XYZ file of C-alpha atoms in Angstrom:
590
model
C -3.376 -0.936 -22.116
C -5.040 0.952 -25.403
C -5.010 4.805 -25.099
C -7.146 7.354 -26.702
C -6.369 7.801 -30.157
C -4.043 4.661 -30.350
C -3.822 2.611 -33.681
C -6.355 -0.796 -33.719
C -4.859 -3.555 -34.449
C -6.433 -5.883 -36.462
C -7.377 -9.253 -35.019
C -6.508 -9.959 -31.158
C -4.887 -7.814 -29.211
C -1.185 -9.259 -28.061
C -1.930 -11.496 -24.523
C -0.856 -8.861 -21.361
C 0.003 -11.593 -19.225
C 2.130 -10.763 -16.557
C 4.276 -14.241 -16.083
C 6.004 -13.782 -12.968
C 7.878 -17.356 -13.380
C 7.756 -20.175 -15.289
C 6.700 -23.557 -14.220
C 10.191 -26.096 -14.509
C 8.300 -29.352 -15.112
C 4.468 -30.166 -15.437
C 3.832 -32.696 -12.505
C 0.782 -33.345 -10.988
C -0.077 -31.314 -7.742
C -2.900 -31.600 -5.265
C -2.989 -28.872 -3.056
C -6.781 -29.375 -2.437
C -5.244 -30.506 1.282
C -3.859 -26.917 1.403
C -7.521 -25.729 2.633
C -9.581 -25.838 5.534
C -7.093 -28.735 6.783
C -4.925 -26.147 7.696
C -7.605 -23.586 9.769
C -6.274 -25.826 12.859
C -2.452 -25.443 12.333
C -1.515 -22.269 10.731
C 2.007 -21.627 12.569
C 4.433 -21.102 9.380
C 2.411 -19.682 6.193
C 4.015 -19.219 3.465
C 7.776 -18.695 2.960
C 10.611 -19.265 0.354
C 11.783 -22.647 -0.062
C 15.001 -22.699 -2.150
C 13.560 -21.840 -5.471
C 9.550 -22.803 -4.449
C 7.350 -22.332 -1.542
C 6.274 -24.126 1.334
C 2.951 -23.676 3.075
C 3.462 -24.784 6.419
C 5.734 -27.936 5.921
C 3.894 -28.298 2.269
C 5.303 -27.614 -0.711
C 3.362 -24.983 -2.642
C 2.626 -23.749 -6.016
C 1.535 -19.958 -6.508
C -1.175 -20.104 -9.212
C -2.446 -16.318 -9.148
C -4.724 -14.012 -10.843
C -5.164 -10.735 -10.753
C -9.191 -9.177 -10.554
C -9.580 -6.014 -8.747
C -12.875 -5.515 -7.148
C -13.303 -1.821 -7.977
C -13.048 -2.631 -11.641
C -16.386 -5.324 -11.068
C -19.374 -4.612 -10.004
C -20.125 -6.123 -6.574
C -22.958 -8.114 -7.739
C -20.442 -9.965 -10.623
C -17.429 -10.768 -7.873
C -18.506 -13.914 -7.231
C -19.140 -15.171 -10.652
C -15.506 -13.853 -11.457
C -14.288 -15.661 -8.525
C -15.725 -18.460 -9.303
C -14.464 -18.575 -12.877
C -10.795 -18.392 -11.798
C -10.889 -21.227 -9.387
C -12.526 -23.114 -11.791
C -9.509 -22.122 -14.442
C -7.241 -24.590 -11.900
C -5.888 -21.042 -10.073
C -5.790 -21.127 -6.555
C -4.486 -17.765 -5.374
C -6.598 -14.151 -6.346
C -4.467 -11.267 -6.450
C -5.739 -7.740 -6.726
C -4.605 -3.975 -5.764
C -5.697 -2.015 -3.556
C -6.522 1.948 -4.526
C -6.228 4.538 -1.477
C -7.607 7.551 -3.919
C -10.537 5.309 -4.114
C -10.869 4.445 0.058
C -9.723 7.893 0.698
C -11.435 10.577 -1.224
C -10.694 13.269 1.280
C -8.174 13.485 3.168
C -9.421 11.547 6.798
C -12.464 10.313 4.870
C -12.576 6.485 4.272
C -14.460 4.731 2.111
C -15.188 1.368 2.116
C -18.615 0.481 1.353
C -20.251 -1.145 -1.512
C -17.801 -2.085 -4.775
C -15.059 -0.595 -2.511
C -15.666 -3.207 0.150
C -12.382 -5.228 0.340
C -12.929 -7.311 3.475
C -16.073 -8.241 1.654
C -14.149 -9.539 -1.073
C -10.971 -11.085 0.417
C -13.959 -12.971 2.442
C -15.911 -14.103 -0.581
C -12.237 -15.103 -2.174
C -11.890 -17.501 0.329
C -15.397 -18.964 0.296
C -15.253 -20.579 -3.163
C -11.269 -21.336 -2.124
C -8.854 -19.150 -3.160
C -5.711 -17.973 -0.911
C -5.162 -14.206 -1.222
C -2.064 -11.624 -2.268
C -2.904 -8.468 -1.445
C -0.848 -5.600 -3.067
C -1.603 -2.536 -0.718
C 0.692 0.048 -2.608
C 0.194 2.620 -0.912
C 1.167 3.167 -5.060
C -0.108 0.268 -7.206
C 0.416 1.862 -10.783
C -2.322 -0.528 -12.435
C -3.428 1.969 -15.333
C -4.926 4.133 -12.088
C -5.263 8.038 -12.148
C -1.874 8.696 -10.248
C -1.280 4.959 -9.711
C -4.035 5.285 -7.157
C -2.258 7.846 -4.902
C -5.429 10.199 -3.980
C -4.802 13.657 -6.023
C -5.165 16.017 -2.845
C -1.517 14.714 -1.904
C -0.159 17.468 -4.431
C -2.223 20.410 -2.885
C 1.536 20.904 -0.919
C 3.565 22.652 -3.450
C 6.614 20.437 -2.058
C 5.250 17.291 -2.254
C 7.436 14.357 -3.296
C 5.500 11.149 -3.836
C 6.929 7.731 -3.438
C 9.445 9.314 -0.263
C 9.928 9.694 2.983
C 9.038 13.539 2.544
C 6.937 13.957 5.768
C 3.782 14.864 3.760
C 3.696 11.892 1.945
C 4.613 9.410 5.192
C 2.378 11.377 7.134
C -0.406 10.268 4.777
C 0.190 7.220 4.396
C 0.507 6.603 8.428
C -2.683 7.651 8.594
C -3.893 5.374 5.276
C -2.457 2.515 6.434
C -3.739 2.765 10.374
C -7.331 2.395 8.824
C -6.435 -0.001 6.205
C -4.035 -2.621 8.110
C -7.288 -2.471 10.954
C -9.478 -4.232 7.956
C -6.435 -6.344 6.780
C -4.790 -7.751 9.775
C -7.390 -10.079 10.459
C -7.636 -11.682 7.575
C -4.300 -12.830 7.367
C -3.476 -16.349 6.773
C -2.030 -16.810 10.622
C -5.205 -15.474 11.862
C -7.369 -18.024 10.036
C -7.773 -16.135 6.781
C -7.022 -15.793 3.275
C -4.358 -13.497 2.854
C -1.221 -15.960 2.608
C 1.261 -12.821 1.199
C 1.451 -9.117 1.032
C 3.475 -6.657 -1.507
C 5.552 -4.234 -0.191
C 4.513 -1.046 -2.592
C 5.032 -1.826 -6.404
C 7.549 -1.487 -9.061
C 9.400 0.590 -7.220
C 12.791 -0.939 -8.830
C 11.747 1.392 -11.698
C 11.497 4.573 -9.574
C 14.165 4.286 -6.936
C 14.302 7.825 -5.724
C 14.854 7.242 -2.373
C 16.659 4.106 -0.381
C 15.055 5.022 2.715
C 11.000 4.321 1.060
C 10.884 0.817 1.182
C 12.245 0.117 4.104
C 9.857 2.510 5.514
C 6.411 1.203 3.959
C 7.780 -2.684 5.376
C 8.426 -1.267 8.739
C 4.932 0.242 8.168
C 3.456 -2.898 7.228
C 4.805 -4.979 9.929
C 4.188 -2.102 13.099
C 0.657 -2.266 11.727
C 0.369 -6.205 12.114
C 1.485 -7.680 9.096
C 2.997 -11.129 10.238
C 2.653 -12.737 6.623
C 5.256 -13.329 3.423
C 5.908 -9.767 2.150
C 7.076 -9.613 -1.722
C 7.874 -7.272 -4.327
C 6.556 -6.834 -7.434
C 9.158 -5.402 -10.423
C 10.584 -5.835 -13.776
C 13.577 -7.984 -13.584
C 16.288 -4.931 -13.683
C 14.331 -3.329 -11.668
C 14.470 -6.078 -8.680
C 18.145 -4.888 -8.219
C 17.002 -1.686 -6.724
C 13.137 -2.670 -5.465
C 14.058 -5.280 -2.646
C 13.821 -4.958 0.686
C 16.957 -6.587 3.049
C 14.818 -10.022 4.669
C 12.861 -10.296 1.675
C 15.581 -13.068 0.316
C 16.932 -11.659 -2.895
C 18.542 -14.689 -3.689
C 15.089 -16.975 -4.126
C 13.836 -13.798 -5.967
C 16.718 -14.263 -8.192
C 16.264 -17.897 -8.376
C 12.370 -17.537 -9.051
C 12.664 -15.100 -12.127
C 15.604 -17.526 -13.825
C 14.035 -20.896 -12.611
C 11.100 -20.916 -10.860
C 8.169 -22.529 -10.375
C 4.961 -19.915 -9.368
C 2.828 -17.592 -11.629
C 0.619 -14.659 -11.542
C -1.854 -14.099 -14.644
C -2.323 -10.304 -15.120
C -5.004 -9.956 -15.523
C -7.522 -12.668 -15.161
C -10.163 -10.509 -15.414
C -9.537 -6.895 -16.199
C -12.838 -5.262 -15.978
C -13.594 -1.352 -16.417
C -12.390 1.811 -15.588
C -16.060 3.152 -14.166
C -16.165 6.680 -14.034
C -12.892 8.614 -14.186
C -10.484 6.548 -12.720
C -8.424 5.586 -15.474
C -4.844 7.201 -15.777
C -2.167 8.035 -18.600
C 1.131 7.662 -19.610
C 3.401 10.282 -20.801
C 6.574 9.974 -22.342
C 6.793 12.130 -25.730
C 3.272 12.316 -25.758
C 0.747 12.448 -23.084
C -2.125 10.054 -23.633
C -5.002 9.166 -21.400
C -6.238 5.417 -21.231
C -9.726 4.365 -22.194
C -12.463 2.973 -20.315
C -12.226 -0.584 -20.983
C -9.515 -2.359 -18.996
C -10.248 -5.421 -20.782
C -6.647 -6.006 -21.201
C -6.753 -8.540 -23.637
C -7.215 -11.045 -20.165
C -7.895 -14.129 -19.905
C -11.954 -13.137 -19.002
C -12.896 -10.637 -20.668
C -14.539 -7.367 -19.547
C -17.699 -8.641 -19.275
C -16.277 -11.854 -18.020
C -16.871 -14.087 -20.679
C -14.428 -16.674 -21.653
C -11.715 -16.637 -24.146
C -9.869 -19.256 -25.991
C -7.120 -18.429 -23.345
C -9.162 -19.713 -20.807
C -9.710 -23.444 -22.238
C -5.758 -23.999 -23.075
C -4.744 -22.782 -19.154
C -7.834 -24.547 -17.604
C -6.581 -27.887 -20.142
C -2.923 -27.155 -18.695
C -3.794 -26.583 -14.891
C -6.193 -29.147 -15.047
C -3.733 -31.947 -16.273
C -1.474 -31.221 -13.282
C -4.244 -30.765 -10.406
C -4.383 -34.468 -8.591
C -8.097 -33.588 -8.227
C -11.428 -32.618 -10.553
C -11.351 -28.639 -11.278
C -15.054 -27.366 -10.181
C -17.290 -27.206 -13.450
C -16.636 -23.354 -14.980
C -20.179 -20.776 -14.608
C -22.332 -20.381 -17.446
C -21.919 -17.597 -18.960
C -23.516 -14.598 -18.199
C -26.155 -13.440 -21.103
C -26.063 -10.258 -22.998
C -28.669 -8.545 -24.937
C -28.620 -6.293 -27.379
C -31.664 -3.499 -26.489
C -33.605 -1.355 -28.566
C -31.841 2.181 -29.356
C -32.725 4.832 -27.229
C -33.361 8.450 -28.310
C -32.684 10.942 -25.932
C -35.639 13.070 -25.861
C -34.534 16.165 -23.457
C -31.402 18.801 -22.629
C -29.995 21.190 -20.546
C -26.677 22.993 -21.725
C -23.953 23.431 -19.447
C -24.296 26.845 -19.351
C -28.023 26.179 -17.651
C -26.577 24.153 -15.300
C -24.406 25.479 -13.693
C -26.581 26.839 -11.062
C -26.916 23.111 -10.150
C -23.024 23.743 -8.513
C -22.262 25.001 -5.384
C -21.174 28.311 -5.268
C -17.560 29.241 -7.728
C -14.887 29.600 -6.325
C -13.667 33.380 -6.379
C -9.552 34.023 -6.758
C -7.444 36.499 -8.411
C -6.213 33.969 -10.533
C -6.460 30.653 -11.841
C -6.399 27.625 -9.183
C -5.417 24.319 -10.303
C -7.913 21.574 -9.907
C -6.126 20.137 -6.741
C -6.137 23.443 -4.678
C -8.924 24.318 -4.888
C -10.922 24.861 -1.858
C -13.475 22.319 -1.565
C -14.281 19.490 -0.450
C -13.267 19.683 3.112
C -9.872 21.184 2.249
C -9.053 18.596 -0.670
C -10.010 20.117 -3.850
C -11.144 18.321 -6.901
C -10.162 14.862 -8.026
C -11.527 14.383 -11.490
C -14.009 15.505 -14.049
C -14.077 18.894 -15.400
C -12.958 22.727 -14.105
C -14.762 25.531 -15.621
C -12.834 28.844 -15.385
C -14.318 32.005 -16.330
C -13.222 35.897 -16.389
C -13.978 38.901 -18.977
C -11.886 40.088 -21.458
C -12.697 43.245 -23.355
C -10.347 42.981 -26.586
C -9.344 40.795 -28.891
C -5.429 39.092 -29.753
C -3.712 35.888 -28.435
C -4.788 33.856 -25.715
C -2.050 31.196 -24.045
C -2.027 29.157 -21.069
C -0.819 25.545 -19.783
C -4.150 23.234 -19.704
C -3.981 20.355 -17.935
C -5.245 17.699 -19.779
C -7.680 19.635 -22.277
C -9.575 22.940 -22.454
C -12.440 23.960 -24.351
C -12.197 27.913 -25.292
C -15.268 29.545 -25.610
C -16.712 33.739 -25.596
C -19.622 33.510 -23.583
C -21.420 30.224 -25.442
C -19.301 30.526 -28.688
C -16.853 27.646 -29.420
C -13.642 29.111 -30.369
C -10.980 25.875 -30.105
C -9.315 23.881 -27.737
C -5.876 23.991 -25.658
C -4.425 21.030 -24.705
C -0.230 20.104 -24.471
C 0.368 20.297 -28.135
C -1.751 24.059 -28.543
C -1.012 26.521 -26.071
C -2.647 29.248 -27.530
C -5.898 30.726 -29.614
C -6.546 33.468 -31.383
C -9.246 35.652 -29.626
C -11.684 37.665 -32.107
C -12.605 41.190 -31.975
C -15.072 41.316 -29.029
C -16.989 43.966 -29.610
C -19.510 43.512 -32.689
C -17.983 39.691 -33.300
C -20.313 37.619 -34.585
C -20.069 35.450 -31.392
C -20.713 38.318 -29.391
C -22.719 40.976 -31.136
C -23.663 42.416 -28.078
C -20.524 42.770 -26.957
C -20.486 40.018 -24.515
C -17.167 39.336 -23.039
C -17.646 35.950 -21.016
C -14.073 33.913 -21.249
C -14.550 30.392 -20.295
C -12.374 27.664 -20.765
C -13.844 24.460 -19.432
C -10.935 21.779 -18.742
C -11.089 17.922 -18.098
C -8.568 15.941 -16.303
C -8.233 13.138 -18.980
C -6.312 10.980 -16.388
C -3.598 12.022 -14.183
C -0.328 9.894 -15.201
C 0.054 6.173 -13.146
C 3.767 5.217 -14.237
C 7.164 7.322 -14.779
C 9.044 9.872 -13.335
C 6.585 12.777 -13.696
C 3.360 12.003 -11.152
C 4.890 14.682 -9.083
C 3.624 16.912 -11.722
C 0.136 15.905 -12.066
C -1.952 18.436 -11.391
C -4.812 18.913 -13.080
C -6.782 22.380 -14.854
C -5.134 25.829 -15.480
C -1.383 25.724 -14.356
C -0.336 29.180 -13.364
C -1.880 32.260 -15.080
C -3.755 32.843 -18.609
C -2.210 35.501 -20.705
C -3.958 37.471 -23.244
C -1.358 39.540 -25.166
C 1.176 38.648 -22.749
C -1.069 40.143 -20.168
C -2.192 37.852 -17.432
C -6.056 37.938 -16.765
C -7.270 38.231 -13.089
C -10.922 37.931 -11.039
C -11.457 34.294 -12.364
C -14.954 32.323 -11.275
C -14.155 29.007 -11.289
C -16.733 25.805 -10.763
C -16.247 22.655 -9.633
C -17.301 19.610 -12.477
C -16.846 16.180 -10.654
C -20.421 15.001 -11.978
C -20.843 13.020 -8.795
C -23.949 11.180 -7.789
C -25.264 14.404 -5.710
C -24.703 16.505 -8.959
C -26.838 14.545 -11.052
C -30.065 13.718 -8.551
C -30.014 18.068 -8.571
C -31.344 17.875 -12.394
C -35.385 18.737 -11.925
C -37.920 18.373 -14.310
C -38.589 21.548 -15.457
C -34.826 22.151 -16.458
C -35.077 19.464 -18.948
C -35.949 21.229 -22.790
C -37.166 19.191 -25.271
C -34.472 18.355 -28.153
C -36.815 19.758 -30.968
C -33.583 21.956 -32.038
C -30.076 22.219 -32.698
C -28.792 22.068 -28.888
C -26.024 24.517 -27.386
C -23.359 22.435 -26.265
C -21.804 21.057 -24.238
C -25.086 19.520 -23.059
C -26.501 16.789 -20.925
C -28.960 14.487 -22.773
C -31.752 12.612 -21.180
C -33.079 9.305 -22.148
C -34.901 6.617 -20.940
C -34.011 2.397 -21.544
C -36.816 0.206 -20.990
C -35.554 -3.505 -19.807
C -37.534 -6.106 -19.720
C -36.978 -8.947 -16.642
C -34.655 -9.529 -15.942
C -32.014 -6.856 -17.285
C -28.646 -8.842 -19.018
C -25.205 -6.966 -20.098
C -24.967 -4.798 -23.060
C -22.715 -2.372 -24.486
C -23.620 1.030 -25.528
C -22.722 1.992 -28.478
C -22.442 6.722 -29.472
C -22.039 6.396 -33.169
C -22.177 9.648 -34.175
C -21.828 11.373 -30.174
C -18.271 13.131 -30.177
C -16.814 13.129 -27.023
C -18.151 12.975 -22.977
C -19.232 10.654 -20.513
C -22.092 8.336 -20.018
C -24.372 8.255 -16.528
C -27.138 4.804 -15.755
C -29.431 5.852 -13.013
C -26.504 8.028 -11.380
C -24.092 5.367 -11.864
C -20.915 6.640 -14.328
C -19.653 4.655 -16.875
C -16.913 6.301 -18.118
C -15.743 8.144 -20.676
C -16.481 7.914 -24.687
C -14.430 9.074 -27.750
C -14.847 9.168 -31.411
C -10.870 8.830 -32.041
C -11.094 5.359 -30.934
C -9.866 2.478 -30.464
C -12.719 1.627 -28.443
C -15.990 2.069 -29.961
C -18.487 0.480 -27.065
C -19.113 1.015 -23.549
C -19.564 -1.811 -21.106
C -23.077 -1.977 -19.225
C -23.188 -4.701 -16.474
C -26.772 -5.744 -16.713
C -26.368 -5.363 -12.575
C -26.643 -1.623 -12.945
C -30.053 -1.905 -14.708
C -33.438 -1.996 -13.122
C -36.619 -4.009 -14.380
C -38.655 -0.973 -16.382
C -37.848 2.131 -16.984
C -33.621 3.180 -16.500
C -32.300 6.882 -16.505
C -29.800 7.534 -18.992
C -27.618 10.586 -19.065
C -24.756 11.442 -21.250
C -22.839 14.556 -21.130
C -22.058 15.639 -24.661
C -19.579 18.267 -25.404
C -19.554 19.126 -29.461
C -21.743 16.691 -30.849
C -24.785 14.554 -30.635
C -26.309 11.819 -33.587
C -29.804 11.690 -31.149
C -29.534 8.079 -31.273
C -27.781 5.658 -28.644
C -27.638 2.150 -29.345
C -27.282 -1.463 -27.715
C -25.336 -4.043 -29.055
C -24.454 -7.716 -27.771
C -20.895 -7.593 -27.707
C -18.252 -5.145 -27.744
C -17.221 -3.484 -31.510
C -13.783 -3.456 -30.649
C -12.723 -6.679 -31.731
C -10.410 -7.807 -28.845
C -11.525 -11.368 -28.323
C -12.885 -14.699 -29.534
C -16.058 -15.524 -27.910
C -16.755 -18.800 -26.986
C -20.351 -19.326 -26.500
């Protein structure tokens, strides 16, 4: 998975293929009686069979791919459904993200994009079986693996335990979860023909007692189907659960004969769910989860696609289904954004600051019914009234500024910044002594030994000259839907002048009908994240590698389309379209 500021490669990105097993021989197989044959005498499912499966008394092949349905738009599931049975695959596997279901803690979420049932249903309509990988982690390049971020508002929490904080939590996850999923379980005339106990938790291991505890959870809750692990193979030593036949496991990853593709069909990181890894260095993932798949992110094929759909095809005892044109993409006339606001104007758009005596971390504060903030940005400010040097732990990256005046950034490789004389400076020269220091959460890590210590803004107190600063104002940043409808339009100035950033633009895309796919393209835009008629995108960056934003033609609207992009240093005026993506990651076959 590309990071911010990671090397590009030139030419195609190495496959990410996750091969769970390799097939022994290549015979021909026709599981196309595996279907609706079996609606009237589901009694077995699907269980180990020395080193295959059976499926009922029929032996079975697992043929998987991975799409997650909160990486595609709703309107595009199909289509990618459709293009992965066609590929001779006959089982969909995708994750499931609680930070996503449950924003706030006892508020669930599953409506729209986020509407699994939905999508295990559609799954089995063009005839796919179903693994379902619940988590309650799932790693997958996720902001905290998809564990929701008000988990670590308890100073003692201990994620991926049995610490009562996190159990209790996931009880209560999994009682409105397991009420969507039971029924669609393969002995109860649905799809779901296995489900994965947690994930990779070979790798973590930190306490004997977990999985034991999320398959007892599973199973109280009404799981009756296969359950499996998912690890590296070292890490299946310590990952297993006792039932779960370690033996076959064994046999599977030396000898045997099923396969998962991850991913299929990557998709996008839409809005700020993307996560990080950090090992030496800390570095947030981009946008794209393309992930060099065997669809690409706007589901288009790649030359991947022909050679498996050649090879699946030549062992399938029956026609594959003809493959779905391709979706078209456009490239759109550039737009120029004609109006502003600057943050600063803004903020009156946000509910009331937060008061405290010092900092609060993004995760404690007190919003949200009790939950604080997941993601976006944290403005903290507080007065100062001399100069010298300013430190503090930012968590991922803070803008320093003296009332508008940019003075540099802190992030995990700068802790500290030299503050100017105040009084007569030429950022201030009347003396104004605003200190803001406006963070963003650039993802909070998905995999390693660290997520305990993912919390996001100003961790502990700011110091200037060793002194720590009190009677902080601090606003909340999400840039949610709500935030953006507040914008009115006498806010908006016209951009007939060198703007004070950070600033929210305002353009306008006209589409003709019907609207296709593009990809927008900020040559010459610094840093900050894009918004189509309230729906975010995701972030942007001129370090690279990627260069383009993915815009499902789905999100557009025939006419007139509301484009916002929040800028924070600088801004070329000028936002383009293009047909394709400019990072180079695949071979289009058109």
């Amino acid at each position: 998975m590309p990071k911010w500021g990671a090397r590009r490669r030139p030419g195609l990105l190495l496959g990410a293929l996750l091969l769970i097993v390799c097939l022994p021989v290549l015979r021909r197989l026709n599981w196309s009686g595996l279907g609706a044959s079996l609606l009237w005498r589901r009694h077995l499912g699907l269980r180990a069979d020395g080193q295959n499966f059976k499926l009922e008394n029929s032996a079975f092949w697992i043929f998987g791919g991975s799409i997650h349905y909160f990486r595609v738009p709703r309107a595009y599931w199909r289509d990618r459904l459709l293009k992965l049975r066609a590929c001779g695959l006959n089982t969909l596997t995708t994750y499931v993200p609680w930070n996503l279901h449950e924003p706030q803690r006892g508020t669930f979420d599953f409506s729209g994009n986020l509407d699994l049932e939905a999508f295990i249903l559609l799954a089995a309509e063009v005839g796919l079986w179903v693994i379902l990988r619940p988590g309650p982690y799932i790693c997958s390049e996720m902001d905290l693996g998809g564990l929701p971020s008000w988990l670590l508002r308890d100073p003692d929490m201990r994620l991926r335990t049995t610490y009562k904080g996190f159990t209790e939590a996931v009880d209560l996850y999994f009682d409105h979860l397991m009420l969507r999923v039971v029924p669609l379980q393969y002995k109860h005339g649905g799809p779901i023909i296995a489900v994965q106990v947690e994930n990779e938790y070979g790798s973590y291991n930190k306490d004997p007692a977990y999985m034991p505890y999320i398959k007892k959870a599973l199973q109280d809750r009404g799981i009756v189907e296969l359950l499996l692990t998912s690890d590296n193979q070292d890490g299946l030593k310590n990952g297993i659960v006792d039932g779960e036949v370690l033996n076959t496991v064994s046999a599977i990853v030396e000898a045997g004969s099923s396969i998962n593709l991850y991913m299929f069909h990557g998709g996008t990181n839409f809005g700020f769910i993307g996560g990080a890894m950090h090992f030496q260095d800390y570095k947030p993932d981009v946008t794209s989860y393309d992930y060099d798949a065997v669809l690409t992110e706007a589901g288009d094929y790649t030359a991947k696609y022909t050679r498996l759909r050649e090879f699946f095809g030549s062992m399938s005892g029956a026609p594959l289904p003809v493959p779905p044109a391709l979706l078209p993409k456009t490239a759109y006339d550039p737009v120029t954004p004609a109006f502003y606001v600057s943050l600063w104007d803004a903020l009156n758009l946000l509910e009331l600051p937060v008061t405290s005596e010092h900092p609060v971390n993004m995760e404690n504060l007190p919003i949200n019914g009790g939950s604080g903030q997941s993601f976006g940005y944290t403005l903290y400010e507080t007065t100062i009234t001399s100069s010298g040097v300013l430190s503090a732990v930012v968590r991922d990256r803070g803008q320093v500024f003296l009332n508008t005046f940019f003075l540099g950034i802190l992030d995990y490789k700068t802790s500290t910044i030299i503050i100017p004389m105040v009084q007569g400076a030429p950022c201030c020269p009347q003396g104004f002594t605003t200190l803001r220091i406006l963070v963003e959460n650039c993802g909070r890590v998905n995999y390693g030994d660290s997520i305990d210590q993912q919390r996001k803004g100003i961790i502990g107190n700011v110091y200037l000259n060793d002194s720590p600063l009190k009677k902080f104002k601090i606003y909340n940043l999400e840039m949610d839907r709500s935030f953006l409808q507040r914008f009115t339009g006498d806010m908006w100035k016209p951009v007939t002048e060198q703007p004070l950033f950070p600033a929210f633009f305002l353009g306008a895309l006209y589409v003709s009908d019907p609207p296709y796919d593009t990809f927008m393209k900020l040559e010459g835009w610094e840093k900050g994240v894009v918004f189509i008629n309230g729906q975010n995108l995701g972030r942007y960056w001129n370090i690279g590698p990627q260069e383009t934003l993915y815009l499902p033609g789905a999100w557009l609207d025939t006419g007139l389309n509301k484009i916002m992009v929040f800028e924070e240093k600088k801004a070329q005026q000028i936002i383009q379209f293009v047909d394709m993506p400019s990072l180079g990651q695949h071979e289009y076959l058109h």
